[in-house]
CSV table of C-alpha atoms and ligand atoms in Angstrom, one decimal:
chain,number,residue,atom,x,y,z
Q,924,MET,CA,114.8,124.3,44.3
Q,925,THR,CA,113.8,121.4,42.0
Q,926,ASN,CA,110.2,120.4,40.9
Q,927,SER,CA,109.5,123.8,39.5
Q,928,ASN,CA,106.5,124.2,37.2
Q,929,ARG,CA,107.2,125.6,33.8
Q,930,ASP,CA,106.6,129.4,33.6
Q,931,LYS,CA,103.7,130.0,31.2
Q,932,LEU,CA,102.3,133.1,33.0
Q,933,PHE,CA,102.6,135.4,30.0
Q,934,SER,CA,102.1,132.9,27.2
Q,935,LYS,CA,98.5,133.8,26.3
Q,936,PRO,CA,97.5,137.3,25.0
Q,937,LEU,CA,96.4,139.2,28.2
Q,938,GLY,CA,95.0,142.4,26.6
Q,939,LYS,CA,95.9,145.0,29.2
Q,940,VAL,CA,98.9,143.4,31.0
Q,941,PRO,CA,98.5,143.6,34.8
Q,942,LYS,CA,101.4,145.0,36.9
Q,943,PHE,CA,103.7,142.2,38.1
Q,944,VAL,CA,103.0,140.9,41.7
Q,945,PHE,CA,104.9,138.3,43.7
Q,946,ASP,CA,101.7,136.2,44.3
Q,947,SER,CA,101.0,132.5,44.4
Q,948,SER,CA,100.9,132.1,40.6
Q,949,VAL,CA,104.5,133.5,40.4
Q,950,VAL,CA,105.6,131.4,43.4
Q,951,ASP,CA,104.4,128.2,41.6
Q,952,VAL,CA,106.8,128.9,38.6
Q,953,PHE,CA,109.4,131.0,40.3
Q,954,PRO,CA,112.6,128.8,40.1
Q,955,ASP,CA,111.9,128.1,36.4
Q,956,MET,CA,111.1,131.8,35.8
Q,957,ILE,CA,114.2,133.2,37.3
Q,958,GLN,CA,116.6,130.6,35.8
Q,959,ARG,CA,115.2,131.2,32.3
Q,960,SER,CA,115.0,135.0,32.7
Q,961,VAL,CA,118.2,136.0,34.5
Q,962,PRO,CA,121.4,135.1,32.7
Q,963,GLY,CA,124.0,134.0,35.2
Q,964,TYR,CA,121.5,133.5,38.0
Q,965,GLN,CA,122.9,130.2,39.3
Q,966,THR,CA,126.5,131.4,39.1
Q,967,ILE,CA,125.6,134.4,41.3
Q,968,ILE,CA,123.7,132.2,43.8
Q,969,ASN,CA,126.7,129.9,44.0
Q,970,LEU,CA,129.1,132.8,44.5
Q,971,CYS,CA,127.0,133.9,47.6
Q,972,GLY,CA,128.1,130.6,49.1
Q,973,GLU,CA,131.7,131.2,48.3
Q,974,LEU,CA,131.5,134.7,49.8
Q,975,ALA,CA,129.9,133.2,52.9
Q,976,ALA,CA,132.8,130.9,53.3
Q,977,ARG,CA,135.2,133.9,53.2
Q,978,TYR,CA,133.3,136.5,55.1
Q,979,VAL,CA,130.9,135.0,57.6
Q,980,ARG,CA,132.2,135.1,61.2
Q,981,PRO,CA,131.1,133.1,64.2
Q,982,ASP,CA,128.2,134.5,66.2
Q,983,SER,CA,127.1,136.9,63.5
Q,984,ASN,CA,124.1,137.4,61.2
Q,985,CYS,CA,123.7,137.0,57.5
Q,986,TYR,CA,120.8,138.7,55.7
Q,987,ASP,CA,119.2,137.5,52.4
Q,988,LEU,CA,117.1,140.6,51.5
Q,989,GLY,CA,114.2,139.6,49.1
Q,990,CYS,CA,114.9,135.9,49.7
Q,991,SER,CA,112.0,134.6,47.5
Q,992,LEU,CA,112.3,130.8,47.8
Q,993,GLY,CA,115.5,130.9,49.7
Q,994,ALA,CA,118.1,130.0,47.0
Q,995,SER,CA,120.7,132.4,48.3
Q,996,SER,CA,120.1,131.5,52.0
Q,997,LEU,CA,120.6,127.8,51.2
Q,998,ALA,CA,123.8,128.5,49.2
Q,999,ILE,CA,125.1,130.5,52.2
Q,1000,ALA,CA,124.0,127.9,54.8
Q,1001,GLN,CA,125.8,125.1,53.0
Q,1002,GLN,CA,129.2,127.0,53.3
Q,1003,ILE,CA,128.9,128.0,56.9
Q,1004,HIS,CA,130.8,125.8,59.4
Q,1005,GLN,CA,131.2,128.3,62.2
Q,1006,PRO,CA,128.9,128.3,65.3
Q,1007,GLY,CA,126.3,130.9,66.2
Q,1008,VAL,CA,125.4,132.1,62.7
Q,1009,SER,CA,121.8,133.1,61.9
Q,1010,ILE,CA,120.7,133.7,58.4
Q,1011,LEU,CA,117.7,136.1,58.2
Q,1012,ALA,CA,115.8,135.5,55.0
Q,1013,VAL,CA,113.5,138.5,54.5
Q,1014,ASP,CA,110.7,139.0,52.0
Q,1015,ASN,CA,107.4,140.9,52.0
Q,1016,SER,CA,105.5,138.3,49.9
Q,1017,ALA,CA,103.6,136.0,52.2
Q,1018,ALA,CA,103.2,133.6,49.3
Q,1019,MET,CA,106.9,133.4,48.7
Q,1020,LEU,CA,107.7,132.9,52.4
Q,1021,ALA,CA,105.1,130.1,52.8
Q,1022,ARG,CA,106.7,128.1,49.9
Q,1023,CYS,CA,110.2,129.0,51.1
Q,1024,GLU,CA,109.4,127.5,54.5
Q,1025,THR,CA,108.3,124.2,52.8
Q,1026,LEU,CA,111.4,124.1,50.6
Q,1027,LEU,CA,113.7,124.8,53.6
Q,1028,HIS,CA,112.1,122.0,55.6
Q,1029,GLN,CA,112.5,119.6,52.6
Q,1030,ASP,CA,116.2,120.6,52.2
Q,1031,ASN,CA,116.8,120.3,55.9
Q,1032,THR,CA,115.3,116.8,55.8
Q,1033,SER,CA,117.3,115.7,52.7
Q,1034,GLN,CA,120.6,117.2,53.9
Q,1035,GLN,CA,120.0,116.2,57.5
Q,1036,GLY,CA,120.7,119.7,58.7
Q,1037,GLN,CA,124.4,119.6,57.9
Q,1038,SER,CA,125.0,123.3,58.4
Q,1039,PRO,CA,125.2,124.7,62.0
Q,1040,ALA,CA,123.6,127.9,60.7
Q,1041,THR,CA,119.9,128.5,61.3
Q,1042,ILE,CA,117.7,130.1,58.7
Q,1043,GLN,CA,114.9,132.4,60.1
Q,1044,LEU,CA,112.2,133.6,57.8
Q,1045,VAL,CA,111.2,137.2,58.3
Q,1046,GLU,CA,108.1,138.6,56.6
Q,1047,GLY,CA,108.6,142.3,56.2
Q,1048,ASP,CA,109.7,145.2,54.0
Q,1049,ILE,CA,113.5,145.3,53.7
Q,1050,CYS,CA,113.3,149.0,54.2
Q,1051,ASP,CA,111.8,148.6,57.6
Q,1052,ILE,CA,113.7,145.7,59.2
Q,1053,GLU,CA,116.6,146.1,61.6
Q,1054,ILE,CA,120.1,145.0,60.4
Q,1055,THR,CA,122.6,144.3,63.2
Q,1056,ASN,CA,125.8,142.3,63.7
Q,1057,ALA,CA,126.0,141.4,60.1
Q,1058,SER,CA,129.0,139.7,58.4
Q,1059,LEU,CA,127.2,139.2,55.1
Q,1060,VAL,CA,124.2,140.9,53.4
Q,1061,VAL,CA,123.0,139.7,50.0
Q,1062,MET,CA,120.4,141.5,48.0
Q,1063,ASN,CA,120.0,139.4,44.8
Q,1064,PHE,CA,117.7,141.1,42.3
Q,1065,THR,CA,115.7,142.9,45.0
Q,1066,LEU,CA,117.0,146.5,45.1
Q,1067,GLN,CA,115.5,147.0,41.6
Q,1068,PHE,CA,112.0,146.7,43.1
Q,1069,ILE,CA,112.6,149.3,45.8
Q,1070,ALA,CA,111.5,152.9,45.1
Q,1071,ILE,CA,114.6,154.8,43.9
Q,1072,GLU,CA,114.2,157.5,46.6
Q,1073,LYS,CA,114.4,154.8,49.3
Q,1074,ARG,CA,117.6,153.1,48.1
Q,1075,GLN,CA,120.2,155.4,49.7
Q,1076,ALA,CA,118.6,155.1,53.1
Q,1077,LEU,CA,118.4,151.3,52.7
Q,1078,LEU,CA,122.1,151.1,51.8
Q,1079,GLU,CA,123.0,153.3,54.7
Q,1080,LYS,CA,121.1,151.0,57.1
Q,1081,ILE,CA,122.9,148.0,55.6
Q,1082,TYR,CA,126.3,149.7,56.0
Q,1083,ALA,CA,125.5,150.6,59.6
Q,1084,GLY,CA,124.4,147.0,60.4
Q,1085,LEU,CA,127.5,145.4,58.9
Q,1086,ASN,CA,130.5,144.7,61.1
Q,1087,PRO,CA,133.9,146.0,59.9
Q,1088,GLY,CA,135.2,143.7,57.2
Q,1089,GLY,CA,131.6,142.6,56.4
Q,1090,CYS,CA,130.5,141.9,52.8
Q,1091,LEU,CA,127.5,143.2,50.8
Q,1092,VAL,CA,126.4,141.6,47.5
Q,1093,ILE,CA,124.0,143.5,45.2
Q,1094,SER,CA,122.8,141.8,42.0
Q,1095,GLU,CA,120.7,143.8,39.7
Q,1096,LYS,CA,119.4,144.3,36.2
Q,1097,LEU,CA,121.2,147.4,34.9
Q,1098,LEU,CA,120.6,150.4,32.7
Q,1099,PHE,CA,123.3,151.4,30.2
Q,1100,GLU,CA,124.3,154.7,28.6
Q,1101,PRO,CA,124.3,155.6,25.8
Q,1102,GLU,CA,120.9,154.3,24.7
Q,1103,SER,CA,122.5,152.4,21.8
Q,1104,VAL,CA,124.4,150.2,24.3
Q,1105,ASN,CA,121.3,149.8,26.4
Q,1106,GLN,CA,119.4,148.7,23.3
Q,1107,LEU,CA,122.1,146.2,22.3
Q,1108,LEU,CA,122.2,144.6,25.8
Q,1109,SER,CA,118.4,144.5,26.0
Q,1110,GLU,CA,118.3,142.7,22.6
Q,1111,LEU,CA,121.0,140.2,23.8
Q,1112,HIS,CA,118.9,139.6,26.9
Q,1113,HIS,CA,115.8,139.1,24.7
Q,1114,GLN,CA,117.8,136.6,22.6
Q,1115,PHE,CA,118.8,134.8,25.8
Q,1116,LYS,CA,115.1,134.5,26.8
Q,1117,SER,CA,114.1,133.2,23.3
Q,1118,ALA,CA,116.9,130.6,23.6
Q,1119,GLN,CA,115.4,129.6,26.9
Q,1120,GLY,CA,112.0,128.9,25.2
Q,1121,TYR,CA,110.1,132.1,25.8
Q,1122,SER,CA,108.0,133.4,22.9
Q,1123,ASP,CA,108.2,137.0,21.7
Q,1124,LEU,CA,104.7,137.5,23.2
Q,1125,GLU,CA,105.8,136.2,26.6
Q,1126,ILE,CA,108.9,138.4,26.6
Q,1127,SER,CA,107.0,141.5,25.6
Q,1128,GLN,CA,104.0,140.9,28.1
Q,1129,LYS,CA,106.5,140.3,30.9
Q,1130,ARG,CA,108.3,143.5,30.0
Q,1131,ASP,CA,105.1,145.4,30.1
Q,1132,SER,CA,104.1,143.9,33.4
Q,1133,LEU,CA,107.5,145.0,35.0
Q,1134,GLU,CA,107.3,148.5,33.5
Q,1135,ASN,CA,107.6,151.1,36.3
Q,1136,PHE,CA,108.0,148.3,38.9
Q,1137,LEU,CA,111.5,146.9,38.1
Q,1138,LEU,CA,113.5,150.1,38.0
Q,1139,PRO,CA,117.1,149.5,36.8
Q,1140,GLU,CA,119.9,152.0,37.3
Q,1141,THR,CA,123.4,152.4,35.8
Q,1142,LEU,CA,126.4,150.6,37.3
Q,1143,GLU,CA,127.9,154.1,38.0
Q,1144,THR,CA,124.8,155.1,40.1
Q,1145,HIS,CA,125.1,151.9,42.1
Q,1146,ILE,CA,128.8,152.3,42.7
Q,1147,ASN,CA,128.4,155.9,43.7
Q,1148,ARG,CA,125.6,155.1,46.1
Q,1149,ILE,CA,127.6,152.3,47.7
Q,1150,LYS,CA,130.7,154.5,48.1
Q,1151,ALA,CA,128.6,157.4,49.5
Q,1152,CYS,CA,127.6,155.1,52.3
Q,1153,GLY,CA,131.2,154.6,53.3
Q,1154,PHE,CA,132.2,151.2,51.9
Q,1155,ASN,CA,135.9,150.9,51.4
Q,1156,ALA,CA,135.7,149.0,48.2
Q,1157,ALA,CA,133.0,148.1,45.7
Q,1158,SER,CA,133.3,146.4,42.3
Q,1159,PRO,CA,131.2,144.4,39.9
Q,1160,TRP,CA,132.5,140.8,39.9
Q,1161,PHE,CA,130.0,139.4,37.3
Q,1162,GLN,CA,128.1,140.7,34.3
Q,1163,CYS,CA,126.1,139.0,31.6
Q,1164,PHE,CA,124.3,141.3,29.2
Q,1165,ASN,CA,122.3,143.8,31.3
Q,1166,PHE,CA,122.6,141.8,34.6
Q,1167,ALA,CA,125.4,142.2,37.0
Q,1168,SER,CA,126.5,141.4,40.6
Q,1169,LEU,CA,128.5,143.8,42.8
Q,1170,VAL,CA,130.5,143.1,45.9
Q,1171,ALA,CA,131.4,145.8,48.5
Q,1172,ILE,CA,133.4,145.4,51.7
Q,1173,LYS,CA,133.0,147.5,54.8
W,2157,LIG,C1,116.8,134.8,44.6
W,2157,LIG,N1,116.8,136.9,45.9
W,2157,LIG,O1,116.2,133.8,44.3
W,2157,LIG,N2,110.8,144.0,51.0
W,2157,LIG,C2,111.0,142.6,51.0
W,2157,LIG,N3,111.0,141.9,49.9
W,2157,LIG,C3,110.7,142.5,48.7
W,2157,LIG,C4,110.5,143.9,48.6
W,2157,LIG,C5,110.5,144.6,49.8
W,2157,LIG,N4,110.3,146.0,49.8
W,2157,LIG,N5,110.3,144.2,47.3
W,2157,LIG,C6,110.4,143.0,46.6
W,2157,LIG,N6,110.6,142.0,47.5
W,2157,LIG,C7,116.0,135.9,45.2
W,2157,LIG,C8,115.2,136.6,44.0
W,2157,LIG,S1,113.1,138.2,43.4
W,2157,LIG,C9,113.8,138.8,41.9
W,2157,LIG,C10,114.6,137.9,44.4
W,2157,LIG,C11,112.9,138.7,40.8
W,2157,LIG,C12,110.9,140.6,47.1
W,2157,LIG,C13,109.8,140.0,46.3
W,2157,LIG,O2,108.7,139.5,47.0
W,2157,LIG,C14,110.6,138.9,45.6
W,2157,LIG,O3,110.4,137.7,46.3
W,2157,LIG,C15,112.0,139.3,45.6
W,2157,LIG,O4,112.0,140.5,46.4
W,2157,LIG,C16,112.6,139.6,44.2
W,2157,LIG,O5,118.0,135.0,44.6
W,2157,LIG,O6,111.8,138.1,40.8
W,2157,LIG,O7,113.3,139.2,39.7
């Protein structure tokens, strides 16, 4: 995931800011954009590898839902030593998957394919794909882009496709109550982005672009939904400002 171009997509005044899309201009800067926008991103990706080491079983599937450039899939693959494991990396952006394929090929060459797991790229909507025989499902910063009314059905499908003892990771931007706390954590996130070199103009235009597209919910809403699907246990394991990662075990 190196050689990323610097994200300057929102650096010039855009007038009416267009709705965010995962197109080739985003793909070109994506690793830089996500590292400088999501506090704790790399920690969360690394943890997916640790969880893979614990939960992935031989002859099972892992799903990376909203895989973008495959960061989570690679972290998972590096920790898998069992035979017969397929990692299905799913995204509905053709531009993302095309770049992901190139990066996976480079990684495979540089690391000489050390993992016995295979990574298969699947172009599709995560709400439409089948999930079967899964020992690990990760959804890092993707559920937030799914229409709220589709989230329960998606979680139920994941639950049904996980084998007993299987693990689900959901990482999201969160909403907080009361509004005073939400405001504080948003401001701390803003401060984080400033410290990463984003100008106030970039931060505010990006926020406008994501308005009504990235739809955060409270931690309580996420936990209640996860439990309503039947998961035995669910807990946040990481939080930095208004970003968190949750783990749930079937
Ligand atoms: C990472 N997980 O680097 N079906 C499939 N993919 C979707 C859908 C959908 N309905 N909606 C959005 N996406 C990655 C980062 S980025 C997060 C995930 C971010 C895809 C979209 O194309 C994009 O690649 C990804 O979800 C979200 O750990 O940009 O903030």
